Coordinates of C-alpha atoms in Angstrom, one line a residue:
M510 CA 21.1 183.8 173.1
P511 CA 23.6 183.6 170.8
K512 CA 26.1 180.9 170.4
E513 CA 29.7 181.5 171.6
I514 CA 31.9 181.4 169.0
I515 CA 35.0 179.0 170.4
W516 CA 37.5 179.1 167.1
Q517 CA 36.5 180.3 163.3
P518 CA 39.4 180.0 160.5
N519 CA 40.4 183.1 158.9
P520 CA 39.2 183.8 155.6
G521 CA 41.5 182.8 152.5
A522 CA 44.6 180.3 153.1
Q523 CA 43.2 178.9 156.3
T524 CA 39.8 178.3 155.0
S525 CA 41.0 176.9 151.8
F526 CA 43.2 174.6 153.8
L527 CA 40.4 173.4 155.7
S528 CA 37.8 172.8 153.0
A529 CA 40.7 171.4 150.5
I530 CA 39.4 167.7 149.5
D531 CA 42.8 167.1 147.4
R532 CA 44.7 164.0 149.1
E533 CA 47.4 165.8 150.1
V534 CA 47.9 169.9 150.8
L535 CA 50.4 172.6 151.8
M536 CA 49.4 175.5 153.4
G537 CA 53.1 177.2 153.7
G538 CA 55.2 180.2 153.6
A539 CA 55.7 183.1 155.8
V540 CA 55.7 183.2 159.7
S541 CA 52.2 183.2 161.1
G542 CA 49.7 182.5 158.6
G543 CA 47.7 180.7 160.7
K544 CA 48.9 177.1 159.4
T545 CA 49.1 175.2 162.9
D546 CA 46.0 176.6 164.3
G547 CA 45.0 175.3 160.8
L548 CA 46.5 172.0 161.2
W549 CA 44.6 170.8 164.4
A550 CA 41.9 172.3 163.9
A551 CA 40.9 169.5 160.3
P552 CA 40.9 166.8 162.0
L553 CA 38.2 167.6 164.1
R554 CA 35.7 167.6 160.9
W555 CA 36.0 163.3 161.5
I556 CA 35.2 163.0 165.5
W557 CA 31.5 162.2 164.7
S558 CA 32.7 158.8 163.6
P559 CA 34.5 155.9 165.8
Y560 CA 37.2 154.7 163.1
H561 CA 38.6 158.1 163.0
R562 CA 41.8 158.1 163.4
A563 CA 44.4 161.2 163.0
I564 CA 47.8 162.4 164.1
L565 CA 49.6 165.5 164.4
F566 CA 53.5 165.3 164.3
R567 CA 56.4 168.1 164.9
R568 CA 60.0 166.8 164.4
E569 CA 61.1 167.2 168.1
K570 CA 59.0 166.6 171.1
D571 CA 59.5 169.9 172.6
D572 CA 57.9 171.5 170.2
L573 CA 55.0 169.2 169.8
Q574 CA 53.9 170.6 172.8
E575 CA 52.8 173.8 171.9
I576 CA 50.2 171.7 169.6
I577 CA 49.2 170.0 172.7
D578 CA 48.8 173.1 174.8
R579 CA 46.8 174.8 172.2
T580 CA 44.4 171.6 171.8
R581 CA 43.9 171.1 175.4
M582 CA 42.6 175.0 175.4
V583 CA 39.6 174.4 172.7
Y584 CA 39.0 170.6 172.2
N585 CA 37.1 170.2 175.5
K586 CA 35.1 173.0 174.3
I587 CA 34.9 172.4 170.7
C588 CA 33.4 169.0 171.8
P589 CA 32.8 168.5 175.2
G590 CA 33.5 164.9 177.2
A591 CA 36.8 165.0 175.2
K592 CA 39.5 163.7 177.0
W593 CA 43.5 164.2 176.6
V594 CA 44.8 161.0 177.6
S595 CA 48.5 162.2 178.2
S596 CA 50.8 158.4 179.2
R597 CA 49.1 157.5 175.2
S598 CA 50.4 161.1 174.0
R599 CA 46.4 161.3 172.2
W600 CA 42.9 163.0 172.2
E601 CA 40.2 160.2 173.2
F602 CA 36.4 161.4 172.2
P603 CA 33.0 160.1 172.9
T604 CA 32.2 158.8 169.8
G605 CA 35.3 157.1 169.6
A606 CA 37.7 159.0 167.3
K607 CA 41.1 159.4 168.0
I608 CA 43.9 162.0 167.5
W609 CA 47.1 161.4 168.2
M610 CA 50.0 164.1 168.8
G611 CA 53.4 162.4 167.2
S612 CA 57.5 163.2 167.1
S613 CA 60.4 161.8 164.7
E614 CA 63.2 163.2 166.0
L615 CA 65.5 160.3 164.1
A616 CA 64.6 160.1 160.8
K617 CA 63.8 156.1 161.9
D618 CA 61.6 157.1 164.9
I619 CA 58.9 157.2 162.2
E620 CA 58.5 153.5 161.8
A621 CA 57.3 153.6 165.4
W622 CA 54.0 154.1 163.5
K623 CA 54.0 150.9 161.0
T624 CA 51.6 149.3 162.8
F625 CA 48.8 152.4 162.8
E626 CA 46.7 153.6 160.0
F627 CA 45.3 157.1 159.8
N628 CA 42.6 158.4 157.9
F629 CA 44.4 162.1 158.4
I630 CA 47.9 162.8 158.9
G631 CA 49.2 166.3 159.6
F632 CA 53.0 168.0 159.4
D633 CA 53.6 170.7 161.1
E634 CA 57.0 172.8 160.0
L635 CA 57.4 169.6 157.2
T636 CA 60.3 171.3 156.2
T637 CA 62.2 170.1 159.2
F638 CA 61.2 166.5 158.4
E639 CA 63.3 164.4 155.9
K640 CA 61.0 163.3 152.7
S641 CA 61.8 159.4 153.7
Q642 CA 59.7 160.4 156.9
Y643 CA 56.9 162.2 154.9
L644 CA 56.5 158.8 152.3
Y645 CA 56.7 156.7 155.3
M646 CA 53.3 158.4 156.6
L647 CA 51.9 158.6 153.2
S648 CA 52.0 154.5 153.5
R649 CA 49.9 154.8 156.7
N650 CA 47.3 156.8 155.5
R651 CA 44.3 154.6 155.4
N652 CA 41.5 153.2 157.3
K653 CA 38.8 150.4 157.5
V654 CA 36.4 150.1 154.4
A655 CA 33.5 150.7 156.5
A656 CA 34.7 153.8 158.0
S657 CA 34.2 155.8 154.2
L658 CA 36.6 158.2 155.7
P659 CA 38.9 160.1 153.0
Y660 CA 42.7 160.0 152.9
Q661 CA 44.2 163.4 153.9
M662 CA 47.8 164.5 154.3
R663 CA 48.3 167.7 155.5
S664 CA 51.1 169.9 156.3
G665 CA 52.2 173.7 156.7
T666 CA 55.3 175.1 156.8
N667 CA 57.4 177.7 156.6
P668 CA 60.3 178.3 153.6
D669 CA 63.0 177.2 156.0
G670 CA 64.9 174.2 157.7
L671 CA 66.8 170.9 156.0
G672 CA 63.5 169.6 154.3
H673 CA 63.4 172.7 152.2
E674 CA 64.2 171.6 148.7
W675 CA 62.0 168.4 149.1
V676 CA 58.8 170.4 150.2
F677 CA 59.6 173.2 147.7
K678 CA 59.7 170.5 144.6
R679 CA 57.1 168.4 145.8
F680 CA 54.4 171.7 146.6
V681 CA 55.5 174.7 145.1
D682 CA 58.1 174.6 142.7
G683 CA 56.5 175.1 139.0
K684 CA 52.8 175.1 140.4
T685 CA 50.1 177.4 140.6
P686 CA 48.6 178.4 144.2
Y687 CA 45.4 176.5 144.6
V688 CA 44.9 174.4 141.9
S689 CA 45.0 170.8 141.9
Y690 CA 47.2 169.0 140.9
R691 CA 46.7 165.5 139.6
Y692 CA 49.0 162.4 139.4
I693 CA 48.3 159.2 137.6
S694 CA 49.5 155.9 138.0
E695 CA 48.8 152.2 137.1
V696 CA 48.8 149.3 139.3
T697 CA 48.0 145.6 138.1
D698 CA 46.8 142.7 140.0
P699 CA 47.7 139.5 140.0
K700 CA 45.6 138.2 137.4
G701 CA 46.3 140.6 134.9
R702 CA 44.3 143.5 135.6
T703 CA 45.4 146.7 135.5
T704 CA 43.6 150.0 137.6
E705 CA 44.3 153.8 136.8
L706 CA 45.2 155.3 140.3
E707 CA 44.4 159.0 141.4
L708 CA 46.6 161.1 144.0
T709 CA 45.7 165.1 144.2
R710 CA 48.0 167.7 145.6
K711 CA 47.8 171.5 146.3
F712 CA 49.7 174.0 147.6
I713 CA 47.9 177.1 149.3
P714 CA 50.4 179.7 150.2
A715 CA 49.7 181.6 153.5
T716 CA 51.1 184.7 155.1
I717 CA 51.2 187.1 158.3
F718 CA 49.0 189.2 155.9
D719 CA 46.5 186.9 156.1
N720 CA 46.4 186.1 159.8
P721 CA 44.1 189.0 161.6
A722 CA 44.4 187.3 165.3
V723 CA 48.1 188.3 165.1
G724 CA 48.6 191.5 167.3
D725 CA 50.5 194.3 166.5
R726 CA 51.6 192.9 163.0
D727 CA 53.5 196.3 161.9
A728 CA 56.0 196.3 164.8
Y729 CA 56.2 192.2 164.5
I730 CA 56.7 192.7 160.5
A731 CA 59.5 195.6 161.7
G732 CA 61.1 193.2 164.0
L733 CA 61.7 190.5 161.1
Q734 CA 62.6 192.9 158.8
Q735 CA 66.0 193.0 161.2
L736 CA 67.2 189.4 160.3
G737 CA 68.0 190.7 156.7
E738 CA 66.7 191.0 153.2
G739 CA 66.8 186.8 152.0
L740 CA 65.7 185.4 155.5
A741 CA 63.0 188.2 156.0
D742 CA 61.5 187.8 152.6
A743 CA 61.4 184.3 153.3
L744 CA 59.4 184.5 156.6
I745 CA 57.0 187.5 155.6
Y746 CA 56.4 187.0 152.1
G747 CA 57.4 183.2 151.6
R748 CA 59.9 183.0 149.6
W749 CA 60.7 179.6 148.7
D750 CA 64.5 180.4 146.9
Y751 CA 66.0 181.5 150.6
F752 CA 66.3 179.7 154.1
R753 CA 68.3 180.2 157.2
G754 CA 71.5 178.6 157.5
Q755 CA 71.4 177.7 153.4
M756 CA 75.2 176.6 151.5
F757 CA 73.9 177.9 148.4
P758 CA 71.0 179.8 148.3
R759 CA 69.0 179.2 144.3
S760 CA 68.7 182.7 144.1
A761 CA 72.5 182.9 144.2
C762 CA 73.6 179.8 143.0
P763 CA 71.5 178.8 140.0
I764 CA 71.6 175.5 138.4
P765 CA 70.0 176.2 134.3
E766 CA 69.3 173.2 131.9
V767 CA 70.9 173.2 128.8
P768 CA 70.6 170.7 126.1
P769 CA 72.6 167.9 126.2
E770 CA 74.9 168.2 123.5
I771 CA 79.3 168.1 122.9
K772 CA 80.3 172.0 122.4
S773 CA 83.8 171.2 121.6
Q774 CA 85.8 167.9 120.0
D775 CA 88.4 170.1 122.9
H776 CA 87.7 168.3 125.8
Y777 CA 88.5 165.8 128.5
V778 CA 86.7 164.1 131.3
I779 CA 86.7 163.8 134.8
R780 CA 85.0 161.2 136.6
A781 CA 84.7 161.8 140.6
L782 CA 83.0 159.2 143.0
D783 CA 81.7 159.2 146.7
Y784 CA 81.5 156.2 147.7
G785 CA 79.0 154.8 149.9
W786 CA 79.4 152.6 152.6
T787 CA 75.9 152.7 153.9
D788 CA 74.7 155.5 152.1
P789 CA 74.4 155.9 148.3
T790 CA 77.9 155.9 145.9
V791 CA 77.2 158.5 143.6
V792 CA 79.6 158.9 140.1
Q793 CA 80.0 161.6 138.4
W794 CA 81.3 162.4 134.9
W795 CA 82.3 165.9 134.2
I796 CA 83.4 167.3 130.2
V797 CA 85.9 169.9 130.8
Y798 CA 86.3 172.2 127.7
P799 CA 89.6 174.0 128.3
N800 CA 89.0 177.1 125.6
L801 CA 85.2 177.3 125.3
Y802 CA 84.5 180.8 125.3
I803 CA 87.8 182.1 125.9
R804 CA 87.8 180.2 129.2
P805 CA 87.4 176.6 130.6
V806 CA 83.3 175.0 130.9
L807 CA 83.3 172.3 133.4
E808 CA 79.5 170.2 132.3
L809 CA 78.8 167.1 134.0
A810 CA 77.9 164.8 131.4
H811 CA 76.0 161.7 133.6
E812 CA 75.5 160.8 137.4
V813 CA 74.6 157.5 138.7
K814 CA 73.3 156.6 141.9
I815 CA 73.6 153.4 143.4
R816 CA 72.5 151.9 146.4
E817 CA 73.5 148.6 148.4
A818 CA 75.5 147.3 145.5
S819 CA 79.2 144.9 145.4
I820 CA 81.9 147.1 143.9
P821 CA 81.8 144.7 140.6
T822 CA 78.2 145.7 140.2
I823 CA 79.1 149.3 140.1
V824 CA 82.2 148.7 138.2
H825 CA 79.6 147.2 135.2
L826 CA 77.2 150.4 135.8
M827 CA 80.2 152.9 135.5
R828 CA 81.3 150.8 132.5
K829 CA 77.8 151.4 131.0
A830 CA 77.7 154.9 131.4
E831 CA 81.1 155.2 129.8
E832 CA 80.6 153.5 127.1
R833 CA 76.9 155.8 126.8
L834 CA 79.0 158.6 126.9
A835 CA 81.5 157.7 124.2
S836 CA 78.2 156.8 121.7
K837 CA 77.7 160.9 122.2
N838 CA 80.8 162.0 121.4
V839 CA 82.5 162.4 124.6
N840 CA 86.4 162.0 124.1
M841 CA 87.4 158.5 126.4
P842 CA 88.9 157.1 128.5
V843 CA 88.5 159.4 131.4
R844 CA 91.7 161.8 132.2
L845 CA 91.4 163.0 135.9
P846 CA 89.7 159.9 137.5
V847 CA 89.3 161.0 141.5
I848 CA 87.7 158.8 144.6
D849 CA 86.6 160.0 148.4
P850 CA 90.0 159.8 149.7
S851 CA 88.7 157.5 152.7
T852 CA 88.4 155.0 150.0
K853 CA 92.0 154.4 150.7
Q854 CA 91.6 153.0 154.6
R855 CA 92.7 149.0 154.6
D856 CA 90.6 146.1 156.4
A857 CA 92.3 143.9 157.8
R858 CA 89.3 141.5 157.6
D859 CA 89.9 141.4 153.9
A860 CA 93.3 140.7 153.1
N861 CA 94.3 144.3 154.2
R862 CA 92.7 145.5 150.8
S863 CA 91.1 149.2 150.3
I864 CA 87.3 150.0 148.3
K865 CA 89.9 151.8 146.1
D866 CA 92.1 148.7 145.5
L867 CA 89.2 146.9 144.4
F868 CA 88.1 149.3 142.3
E869 CA 91.3 148.8 140.6
E870 CA 91.4 144.8 140.8
N871 CA 88.3 145.6 138.9
G872 CA 90.3 147.5 136.4
L873 CA 88.9 151.1 137.4
W874 CA 92.2 153.6 138.8
F875 CA 91.6 156.7 140.7
N876 CA 93.4 159.3 142.1
S877 CA 92.7 160.3 146.0
A878 CA 90.3 163.4 145.8
I879 CA 91.7 166.5 147.7
T880 CA 90.1 166.9 151.2
D881 CA 89.8 170.3 151.6
R882 CA 86.5 171.0 152.3
A883 CA 86.7 174.9 152.9
A884 CA 88.3 175.2 149.2
G885 CA 85.9 172.8 147.9
W886 CA 83.4 174.4 149.0
A887 CA 84.7 178.1 147.8
Y888 CA 84.8 176.5 144.3
I889 CA 81.4 175.0 143.8
R890 CA 79.9 178.3 144.9
T891 CA 82.5 180.8 142.5
L892 CA 81.6 178.6 139.8
M893 CA 77.9 179.2 140.5
E894 CA 77.9 182.4 141.8
N895 CA 79.0 183.7 138.8
K896 CA 76.6 181.5 136.5
Q897 CA 79.2 178.8 135.3
V898 CA 77.2 175.6 136.4
C899 CA 74.0 174.1 134.1
H900 CA 72.9 170.4 133.6
W901 CA 72.0 168.7 130.7
K902 CA 68.2 168.7 130.0
G903 CA 66.7 165.2 131.8
Q904 CA 69.8 165.5 134.0
G905 CA 71.0 166.6 137.4
G906 CA 68.4 165.3 139.4
Y907 CA 70.2 164.1 142.4
L908 CA 72.5 167.0 143.2
I909 CA 70.0 169.4 142.2
S910 CA 67.5 167.8 144.6
T911 CA 70.0 168.4 147.4
I912 CA 72.5 170.8 147.1
Y913 CA 69.9 173.6 148.2
Q914 CA 69.1 171.6 151.3
L915 CA 73.1 171.8 152.5
V916 CA 72.8 173.6 155.7
R917 CA 76.1 175.9 156.4
R918 CA 77.3 174.9 160.5
P919 CA 77.3 178.1 162.1
G920 CA 80.8 179.9 162.3
T921 CA 82.4 177.6 159.4
E922 CA 83.0 177.7 155.6
D923 CA 81.6 173.9 155.9
I924 CA 78.3 172.4 156.1
K925 CA 76.1 170.5 159.3
D926 CA 76.6 167.0 159.6
K927 CA 74.1 163.9 158.7
Q928 CA 72.5 165.8 155.5
N929 CA 72.1 164.5 152.0
D930 CA 75.7 165.5 150.7
H931 CA 76.7 162.6 148.6
S932 CA 76.3 164.0 145.5
A933 CA 78.2 167.1 146.5
D934 CA 80.8 165.8 148.3
T935 CA 81.2 164.2 144.6
F936 CA 80.5 167.8 142.8
R937 CA 83.4 169.6 145.3
Y938 CA 86.0 166.3 144.2
A939 CA 85.5 167.3 140.6
A940 CA 85.7 171.2 141.7
M941 CA 89.1 170.2 143.1
A942 CA 90.4 168.4 140.2
F943 CA 89.3 171.0 137.7
Y944 CA 91.1 173.9 139.5
E945 CA 93.8 171.7 140.6
G946 CA 94.4 170.5 137.2
T947 CA 94.0 174.3 135.1
G948 CA 97.0 175.4 137.8
Q949 CA 94.6 177.5 139.9
A950 CA 96.1 177.4 143.4
I951 CA 94.0 176.7 146.6
G952 CA 96.7 178.6 148.9
S953 CA 99.4 176.9 151.1
E954 CA 98.7 174.6 154.4
Q955 CA 100.5 177.1 156.3
E956 CA 97.9 179.7 155.5
K957 CA 95.4 177.4 156.2
L958 CA 96.9 175.9 159.7
S959 CA 97.8 180.0 160.8
G960 CA 94.6 180.8 162.8
K961 CA 93.3 183.3 159.7
Q962 CA 90.6 181.7 159.0
D963 CA 88.3 185.3 158.6
Q964 CA 90.6 186.4 156.3
Y965 CA 91.6 182.7 154.1
Y966 CA 88.1 182.4 153.0
P967 CA 87.9 185.7 151.4
Q968 CA 91.9 185.9 150.1
L969 CA 90.2 182.1 148.6
M970 CA 87.8 183.6 147.1
K971 CA 89.3 187.1 145.5
R972 CA 91.7 184.7 144.4
L973 CA 89.4 182.4 142.6
Q974 CA 87.9 185.4 141.0
E975 CA 90.7 186.7 139.3
A976 CA 92.5 183.6 138.2
Q977 CA 89.1 181.7 136.9
R978 CA 87.2 184.9 135.5
G979 CA 84.8 183.1 133.0
T980 CA 85.2 179.4 134.1
S981 CA 81.9 177.8 133.2
L982 CA 80.6 174.5 134.5
N983 CA 78.2 172.2 133.0
L984 CA 76.0 169.5 134.8
G985 CA 74.8 166.8 132.2
D986 CA 73.8 163.6 130.9
G987 CA 72.6 160.3 133.2
F988 CA 73.1 163.0 136.3

């Protein structure tokens, strides 16, 4: 009598995902590519071992139920005697192996697993997670020496969500699918002995066409196509240059790389600072070429990202940066220094001084940046869409790694709260100073408060396009 086939992987992406031996593997791309099934199936390979410890994550607890329900349909059939322990949110197998189901709705929730060891860790919809959550669990990816089990990080996702950019950079950007990439590092023990360490990473693309289990696939794809070309292509074909709600789509808003060199001695510098109360402080230096290519050019020449530093320390780092710029023939001093307006708030506990005051007491002066957020984002979008923004080779990492992650708040021309927007905010202050410095109108207060918000943004964009045709903006060194 033939054996019942409870479940088997699809040929192609799903089979490659399950057979991969790399430390980190992402199966990603289109919807319905078989990613979730691949994730719950992968940790079953080691349920014979009493040391096997695995966990599968979804960001939201409610979404985790989908995986739990699926495993309850098949785990008992695959391994008779397997038991779901709801109070501990885990599967327990007769051998002693265990597979947890976890969530981490807040970034800090991931720390609940700090005392655990898992030889297998899986993330479903990885782009819904923050990079810090993923890396934190990478530190938990370990096991007892006696276990002799491989350490594996496995993920599945669509090209969408707040974590889109970091996932794209880590697994997809510049990498050939199905190829294992080796990352070598060295560690030196207390006796001075150096050991070379290796970690391998692989991206396996998956689309709806890889999953024969999808019923009436043509009708499903026809429905997805109604979402519009960008989102439809992302979900059907796994395009990574677009995701839903993206404030600055990578394909429409490129930031190309250019050689780090001064294009003309006819220039001045804008310095913009976003002070981090609990987040990083970001400082950017922008070179403005008033007449280059018959239009003004704004070039980001340097950026620093500073965590948990006192004002004197930040000032010291800024002075060093400006000395470096001067050595590269950048015209100093700074002509337009602008700072996050919230730094003007005075603190009675500190002699009624503000952060701005403290910078000035240390010899650095700033004007308060203009706070019109909608106009600032519009200026940035205009510069980027017109391909007037670039960055010096080897620089621009923080801005480029975060600006494409920003998600728009529905129905507005602003971004959602609680995003990594520190570098983008600094860019916004500089863009506002740039346009104001070249005499470009941003609309009167009456216009902005008239209630005609739907008309205000298109009018603003049209005004910028007409008044700033050919304004070029480059992002640069140390940035």
